[in-house]
Short mmCIF file of C-alpha atoms in Angstrom, two decimals:
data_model
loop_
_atom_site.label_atom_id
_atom_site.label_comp_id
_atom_site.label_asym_id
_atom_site.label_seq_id
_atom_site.Cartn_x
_atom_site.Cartn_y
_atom_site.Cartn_z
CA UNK A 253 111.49 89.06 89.37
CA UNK A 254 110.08 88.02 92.29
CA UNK A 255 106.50 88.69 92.13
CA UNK A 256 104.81 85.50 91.48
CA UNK A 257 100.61 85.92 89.56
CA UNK A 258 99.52 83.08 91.86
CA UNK A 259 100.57 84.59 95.10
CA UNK A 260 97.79 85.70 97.57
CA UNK A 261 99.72 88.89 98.17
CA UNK A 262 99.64 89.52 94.24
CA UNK A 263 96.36 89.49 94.34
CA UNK A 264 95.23 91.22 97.40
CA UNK A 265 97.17 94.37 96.76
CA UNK A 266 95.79 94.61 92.65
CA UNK A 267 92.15 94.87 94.66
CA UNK A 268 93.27 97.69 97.17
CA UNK A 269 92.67 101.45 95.64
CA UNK A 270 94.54 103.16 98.62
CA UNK A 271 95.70 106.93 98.07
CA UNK A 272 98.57 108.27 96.72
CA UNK A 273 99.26 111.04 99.31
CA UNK A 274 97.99 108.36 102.03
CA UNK A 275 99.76 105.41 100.95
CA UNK A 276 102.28 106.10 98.39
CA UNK A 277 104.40 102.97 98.56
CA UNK A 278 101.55 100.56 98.33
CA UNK A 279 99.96 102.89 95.56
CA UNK A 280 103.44 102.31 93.33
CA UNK A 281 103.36 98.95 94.45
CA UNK A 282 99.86 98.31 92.72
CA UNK A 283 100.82 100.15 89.84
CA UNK A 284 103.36 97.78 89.22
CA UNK A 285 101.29 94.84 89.72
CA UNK A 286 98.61 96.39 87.73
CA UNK A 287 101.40 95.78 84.78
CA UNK A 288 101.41 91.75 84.58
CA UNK A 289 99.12 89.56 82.85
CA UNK A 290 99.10 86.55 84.36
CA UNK A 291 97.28 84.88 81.24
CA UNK A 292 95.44 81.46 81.91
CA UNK A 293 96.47 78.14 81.28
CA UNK A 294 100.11 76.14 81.92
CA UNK A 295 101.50 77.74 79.33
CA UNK A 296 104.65 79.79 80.34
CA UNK A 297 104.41 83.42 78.35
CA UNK A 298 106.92 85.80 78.32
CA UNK A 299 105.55 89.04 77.10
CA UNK A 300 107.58 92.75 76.79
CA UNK A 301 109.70 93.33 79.98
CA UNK A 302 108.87 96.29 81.84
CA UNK A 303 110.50 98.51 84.51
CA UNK A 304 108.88 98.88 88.54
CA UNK A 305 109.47 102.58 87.48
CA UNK A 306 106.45 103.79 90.11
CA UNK A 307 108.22 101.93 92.75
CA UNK A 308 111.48 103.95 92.38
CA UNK A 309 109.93 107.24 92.01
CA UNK A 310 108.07 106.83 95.02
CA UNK A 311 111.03 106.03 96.65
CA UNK A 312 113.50 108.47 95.55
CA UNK A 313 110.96 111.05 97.29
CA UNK A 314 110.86 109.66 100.09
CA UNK A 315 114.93 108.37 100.48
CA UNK A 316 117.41 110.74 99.76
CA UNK A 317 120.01 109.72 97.10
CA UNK A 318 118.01 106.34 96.72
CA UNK A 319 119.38 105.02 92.90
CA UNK A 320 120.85 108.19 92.57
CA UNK A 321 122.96 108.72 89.31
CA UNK A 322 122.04 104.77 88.03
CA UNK A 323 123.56 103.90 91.31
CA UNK A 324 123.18 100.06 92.46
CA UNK A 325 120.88 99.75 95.57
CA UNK A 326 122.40 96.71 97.99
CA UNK A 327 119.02 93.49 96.70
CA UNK A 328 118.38 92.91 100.99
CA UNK A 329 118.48 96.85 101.59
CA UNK A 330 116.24 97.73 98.98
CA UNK A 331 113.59 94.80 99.76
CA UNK A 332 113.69 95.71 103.36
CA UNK A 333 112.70 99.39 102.47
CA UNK A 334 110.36 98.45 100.30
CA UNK A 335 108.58 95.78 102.72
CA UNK A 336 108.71 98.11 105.82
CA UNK A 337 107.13 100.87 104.38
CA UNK A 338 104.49 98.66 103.07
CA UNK A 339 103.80 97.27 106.50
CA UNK A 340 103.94 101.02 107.99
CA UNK A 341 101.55 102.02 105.33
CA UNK A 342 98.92 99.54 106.06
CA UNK A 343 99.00 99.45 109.68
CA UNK A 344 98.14 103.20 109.11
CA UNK A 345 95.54 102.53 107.10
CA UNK A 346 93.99 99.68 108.93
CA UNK A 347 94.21 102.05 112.05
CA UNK A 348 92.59 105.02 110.85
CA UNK A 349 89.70 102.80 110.19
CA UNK A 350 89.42 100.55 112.93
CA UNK A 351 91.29 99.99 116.43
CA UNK A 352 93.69 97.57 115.77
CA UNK A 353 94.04 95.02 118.51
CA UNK A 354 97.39 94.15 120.14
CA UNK A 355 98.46 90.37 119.14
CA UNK A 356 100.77 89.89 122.28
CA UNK A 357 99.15 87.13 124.92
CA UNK A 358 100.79 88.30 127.83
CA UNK A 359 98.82 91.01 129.12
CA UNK A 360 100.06 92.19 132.94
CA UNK A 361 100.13 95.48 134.81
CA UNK A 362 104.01 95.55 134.71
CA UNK A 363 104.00 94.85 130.98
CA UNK A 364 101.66 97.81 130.11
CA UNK A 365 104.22 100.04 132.51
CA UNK A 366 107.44 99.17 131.22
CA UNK A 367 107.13 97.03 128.42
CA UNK A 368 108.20 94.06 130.09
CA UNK A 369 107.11 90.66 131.86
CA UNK A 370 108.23 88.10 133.57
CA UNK A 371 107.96 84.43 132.53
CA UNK A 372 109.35 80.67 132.92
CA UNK A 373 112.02 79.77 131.05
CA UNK A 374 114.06 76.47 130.76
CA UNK A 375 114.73 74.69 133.73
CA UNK A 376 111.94 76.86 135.58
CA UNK A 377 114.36 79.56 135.45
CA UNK A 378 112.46 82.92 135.74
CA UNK A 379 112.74 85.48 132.77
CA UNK A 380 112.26 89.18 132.46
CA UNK A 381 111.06 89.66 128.99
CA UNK A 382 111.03 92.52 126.66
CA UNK A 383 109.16 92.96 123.31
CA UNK A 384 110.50 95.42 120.92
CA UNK A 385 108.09 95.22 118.33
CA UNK A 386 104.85 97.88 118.54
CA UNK A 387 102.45 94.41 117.91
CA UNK A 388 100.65 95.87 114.96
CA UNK A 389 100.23 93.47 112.16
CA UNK A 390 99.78 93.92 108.88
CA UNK A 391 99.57 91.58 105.83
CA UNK A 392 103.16 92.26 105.36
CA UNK A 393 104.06 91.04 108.93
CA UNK A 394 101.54 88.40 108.52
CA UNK A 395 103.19 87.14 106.00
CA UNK A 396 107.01 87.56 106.04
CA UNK A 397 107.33 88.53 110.11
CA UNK A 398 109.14 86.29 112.41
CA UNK A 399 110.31 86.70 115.62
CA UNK A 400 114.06 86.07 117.75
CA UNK A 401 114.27 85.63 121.33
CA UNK A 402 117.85 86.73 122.63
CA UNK A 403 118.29 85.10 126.15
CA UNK A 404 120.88 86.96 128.28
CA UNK A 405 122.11 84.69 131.66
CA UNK A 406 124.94 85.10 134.19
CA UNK A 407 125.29 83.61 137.83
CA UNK A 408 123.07 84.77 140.52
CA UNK A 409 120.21 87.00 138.28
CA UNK A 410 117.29 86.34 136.43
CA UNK A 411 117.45 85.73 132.75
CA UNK A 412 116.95 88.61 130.28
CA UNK A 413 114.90 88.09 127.27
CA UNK A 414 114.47 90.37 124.13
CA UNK A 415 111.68 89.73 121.89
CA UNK A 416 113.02 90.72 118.08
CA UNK A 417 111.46 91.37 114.78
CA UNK A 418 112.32 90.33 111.47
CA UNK A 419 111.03 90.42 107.80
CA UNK A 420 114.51 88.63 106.62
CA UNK A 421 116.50 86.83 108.86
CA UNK A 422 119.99 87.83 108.86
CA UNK A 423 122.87 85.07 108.47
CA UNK A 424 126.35 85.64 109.10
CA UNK A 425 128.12 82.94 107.43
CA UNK A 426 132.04 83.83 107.60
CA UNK A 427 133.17 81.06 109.97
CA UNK A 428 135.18 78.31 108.35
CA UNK A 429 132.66 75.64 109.70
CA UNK A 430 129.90 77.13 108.14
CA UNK A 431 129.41 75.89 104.74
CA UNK A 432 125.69 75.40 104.50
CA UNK A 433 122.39 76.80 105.78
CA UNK A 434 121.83 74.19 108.06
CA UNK A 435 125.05 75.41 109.19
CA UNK A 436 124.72 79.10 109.89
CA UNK A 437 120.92 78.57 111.31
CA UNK A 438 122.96 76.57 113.66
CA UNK A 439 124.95 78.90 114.26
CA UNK A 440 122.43 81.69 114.72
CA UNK A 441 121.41 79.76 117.81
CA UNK A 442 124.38 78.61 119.27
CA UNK A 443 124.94 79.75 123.23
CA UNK A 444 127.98 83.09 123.63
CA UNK A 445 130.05 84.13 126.02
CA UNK A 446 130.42 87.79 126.48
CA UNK A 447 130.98 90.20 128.76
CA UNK A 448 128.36 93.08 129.50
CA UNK A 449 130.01 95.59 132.31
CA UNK A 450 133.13 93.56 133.21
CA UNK A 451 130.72 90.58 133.84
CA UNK A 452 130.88 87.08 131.96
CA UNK A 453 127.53 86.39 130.63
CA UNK A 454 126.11 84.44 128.34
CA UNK A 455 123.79 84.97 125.48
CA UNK A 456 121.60 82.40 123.25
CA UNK A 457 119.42 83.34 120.43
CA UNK A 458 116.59 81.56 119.16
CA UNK A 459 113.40 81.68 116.63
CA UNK A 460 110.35 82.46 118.52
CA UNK A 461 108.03 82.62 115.86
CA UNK A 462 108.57 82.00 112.10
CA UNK A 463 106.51 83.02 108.80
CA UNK A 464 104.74 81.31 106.36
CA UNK A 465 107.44 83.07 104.04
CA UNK A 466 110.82 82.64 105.28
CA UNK A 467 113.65 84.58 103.96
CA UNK A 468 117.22 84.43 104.72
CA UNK A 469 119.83 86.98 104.02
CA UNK A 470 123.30 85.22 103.46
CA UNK A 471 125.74 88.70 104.68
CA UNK A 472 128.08 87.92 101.79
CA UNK A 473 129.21 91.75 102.30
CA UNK A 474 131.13 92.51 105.58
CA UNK A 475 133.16 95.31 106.55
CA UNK A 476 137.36 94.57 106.05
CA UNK A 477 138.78 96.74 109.39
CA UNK A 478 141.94 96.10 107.35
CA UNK A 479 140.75 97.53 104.06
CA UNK A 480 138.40 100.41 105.46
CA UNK A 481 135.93 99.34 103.11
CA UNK A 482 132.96 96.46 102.29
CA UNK A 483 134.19 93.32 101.20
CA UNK A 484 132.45 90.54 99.22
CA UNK A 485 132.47 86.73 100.77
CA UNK A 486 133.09 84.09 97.78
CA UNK A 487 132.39 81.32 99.93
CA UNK A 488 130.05 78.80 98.07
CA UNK A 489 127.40 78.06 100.70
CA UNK A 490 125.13 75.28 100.40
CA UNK A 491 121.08 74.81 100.63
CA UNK A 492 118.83 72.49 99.70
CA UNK A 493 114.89 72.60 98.39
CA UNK A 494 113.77 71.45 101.20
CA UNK A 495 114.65 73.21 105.11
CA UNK A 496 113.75 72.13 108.37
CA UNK A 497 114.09 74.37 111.36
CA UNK A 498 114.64 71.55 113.48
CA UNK A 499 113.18 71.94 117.70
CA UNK A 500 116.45 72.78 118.95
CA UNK A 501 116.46 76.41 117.26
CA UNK A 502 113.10 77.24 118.56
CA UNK A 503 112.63 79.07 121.84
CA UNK A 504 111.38 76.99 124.62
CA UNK A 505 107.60 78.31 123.90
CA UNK A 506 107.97 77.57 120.24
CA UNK A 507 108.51 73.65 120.07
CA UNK A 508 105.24 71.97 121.36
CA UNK A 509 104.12 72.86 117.64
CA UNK A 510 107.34 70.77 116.16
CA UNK A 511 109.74 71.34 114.05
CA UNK A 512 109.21 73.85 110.84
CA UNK A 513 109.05 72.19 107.31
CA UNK A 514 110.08 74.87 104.34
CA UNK A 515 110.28 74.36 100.66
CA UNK A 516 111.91 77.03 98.31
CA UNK A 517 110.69 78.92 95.90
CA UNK A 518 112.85 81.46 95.18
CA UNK A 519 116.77 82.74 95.03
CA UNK A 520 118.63 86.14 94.41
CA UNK A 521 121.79 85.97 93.08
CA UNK A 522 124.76 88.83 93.42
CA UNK A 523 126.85 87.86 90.79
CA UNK A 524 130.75 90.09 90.78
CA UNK A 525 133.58 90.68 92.81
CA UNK A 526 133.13 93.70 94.94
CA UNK A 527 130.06 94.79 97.08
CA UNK A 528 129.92 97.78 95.27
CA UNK A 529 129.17 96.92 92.30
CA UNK A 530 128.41 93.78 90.32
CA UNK A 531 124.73 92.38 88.91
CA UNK A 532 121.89 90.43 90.60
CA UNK A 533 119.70 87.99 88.60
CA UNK A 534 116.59 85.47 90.60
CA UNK A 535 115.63 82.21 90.00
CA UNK A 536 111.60 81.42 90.90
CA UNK A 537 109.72 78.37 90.96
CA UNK A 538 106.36 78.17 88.80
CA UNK A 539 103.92 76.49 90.27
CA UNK A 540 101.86 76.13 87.51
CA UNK A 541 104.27 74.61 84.75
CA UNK A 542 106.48 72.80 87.47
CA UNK A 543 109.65 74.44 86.85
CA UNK A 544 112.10 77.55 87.65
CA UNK A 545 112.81 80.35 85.72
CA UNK A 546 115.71 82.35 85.65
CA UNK A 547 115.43 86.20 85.57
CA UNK A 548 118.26 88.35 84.35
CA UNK A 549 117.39 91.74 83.84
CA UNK A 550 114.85 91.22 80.76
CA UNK A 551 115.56 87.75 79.63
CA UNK A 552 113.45 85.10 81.12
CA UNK A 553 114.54 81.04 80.53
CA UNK A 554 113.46 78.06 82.18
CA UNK A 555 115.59 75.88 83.71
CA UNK A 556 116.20 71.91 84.87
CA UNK A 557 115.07 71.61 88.43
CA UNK A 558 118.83 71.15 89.75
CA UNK A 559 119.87 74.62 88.04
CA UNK A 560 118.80 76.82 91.53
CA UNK A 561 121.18 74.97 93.45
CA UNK A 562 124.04 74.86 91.49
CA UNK A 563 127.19 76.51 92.05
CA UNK A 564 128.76 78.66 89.10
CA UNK A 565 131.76 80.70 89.18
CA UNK A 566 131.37 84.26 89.94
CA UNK A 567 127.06 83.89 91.30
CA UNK A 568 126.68 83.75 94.53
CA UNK A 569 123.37 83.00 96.30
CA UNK A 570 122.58 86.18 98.41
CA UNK A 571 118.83 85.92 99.39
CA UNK A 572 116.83 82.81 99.73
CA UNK A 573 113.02 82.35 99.86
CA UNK A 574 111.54 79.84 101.74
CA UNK A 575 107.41 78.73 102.02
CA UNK A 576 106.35 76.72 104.77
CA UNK A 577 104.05 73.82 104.10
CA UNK A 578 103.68 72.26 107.60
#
């Protein structure tokens, strides 16, 4: 459902001809897409609905008990398998035919020895910083990857700092106060105390780098110490159309550029009681008739422009898809 006709991903990967053996993920992936017809014109058109039946094949062989026995696969799990193994498959690809270079700026002797470097942080303070990513792109990367800077401090040391990848970005939203995005992006970044070796430190996480696509992963489904088992968080949470990552979430190398403008496009919905189980539907935006549609299973409506924020009994708003347009 989310697969927009007018996206440049669409239409890059319906020109690629990669391998099966090579590449099987991104060969499923352009069998599927090799299924829509976008048509012409502003007309909407729903034709037959179809199943991403490649795509699950593919992935049963490579993911033991993956949709096993009709088996629900958790929406954020699935598109996170499905989106790394499509960046690991083209990074192979564009490395067996040419030397990819690294992205990272910081090039020093110590960094090429231990994977780390040192570098001014706030207040002149001086940070040891790590990177944990491999820095090889991909269109994938390009496109959703972001990156977190986690800034441990304490009295008397120099500042740790952990560089972080992301294709989602995870938001825990079960405090009381949080009751919107705004509010758990906030939170994301908000200073810690904690204690690493009988030592008060603090830790502060921030967005070093952001994508043109954006998405955030509400974690509606936490694990209940009490119950021994996954629960599901009911808690209506509130967005808007329009985001900004305002300067104060960015890391201290990330503001000169300003604060991030988004504008969404898309929404998956978990709609039941228990993480278990239950039913997810998506509501898209199309560009080309101005409106959303809503996507459950093989029906396909349009709907008023207020419909993808409203809240309705039992749907809960689990993944959200931003585009940036600043």
């Amino acid at each position: 459902s989310m697969v927009s006709t007018q996206s440049t991903g669409y239409r890059v990967i319906r020109q690629l001809n990669p391998g099966y053996t090579v590449s099987p993920v991104l060969s499923a992936m352009k069998t599927f897409f090799d299924s829509f017809n976008p048509g012409t014109g502003v007309v909407v058109k729903f034709d037959a609905p179809f199943e991403p039946t490649s795509i699950y094949e593919t992935l049963r062989s490579k993911i033991p008990g993956f949709n096993e026995n009709g088996r629900q696969e958790d929406a954020e799990e699935f598109l996170g398998i499905v989106l790394s193994n499509l960046h690991d498959e083209m990074v192979s690809a564009m490395r067996s035919t040419k030397k990819t270079p690294s992205t990272r700026v910081v090039k020093e002797e110590e960094e090429e020895e231990t994977g780390e470097w040192q570098q001014m942080g706030k207040k002149n303070r001086v940070q040891v910083t790590r990177n944990t990513s491999n820095n090889e792109t991909s269109p994938v990367s390009e496109l959703f990857g972001g990156l977190t800077r986690s800034v441990v401090s304490r009295a008397g040391a120099k500042e740790s700092a952990t560089l972080q990848p992301f294709l989602s970005l995870q938001l825990d939203i079960q405090s009381p106060a949080i009751a919107s995005v705004e509010d758990a992006l906030r939170s994301f970044t908000l200073r810690e105390q904690i204690t690493l070796n009988s030592v008060k430190c603090y830790r502060r996480e921030t967005l070093e780098s952001l994508p043109p696509v954006l998405i955030l992963h509400l974690k509606r489904f936490i694990y209940d110490e009490a119950a021994k088992s996954c629960q599901k968080l009911h808690k209506e949470i509130n967005f808007g159309v329009s985001m900004t990552i305002t300067i104060d979430m960015l890391s201290s190398g990330a503001v000169g550029a300003g604060a991030r403008e988004y504008k969404l496009f898309g929404v998956v919905y978990h709609h039941g009681s228990h993480a278990a189980g239950g039913h997810y539907t998506a509501m898209t935006y199309h560009h080309s008739v101005g409106s959303w549609l809503y996507h459950d299973d093989e029906k396909v409506t349009s709907q008023e422009g207020g419909a993808v924020l409203k809240h309705i009994p039992g749907r809960s708003a689990y993944l959200l898809f931003y585009k940036r347009v600043n």
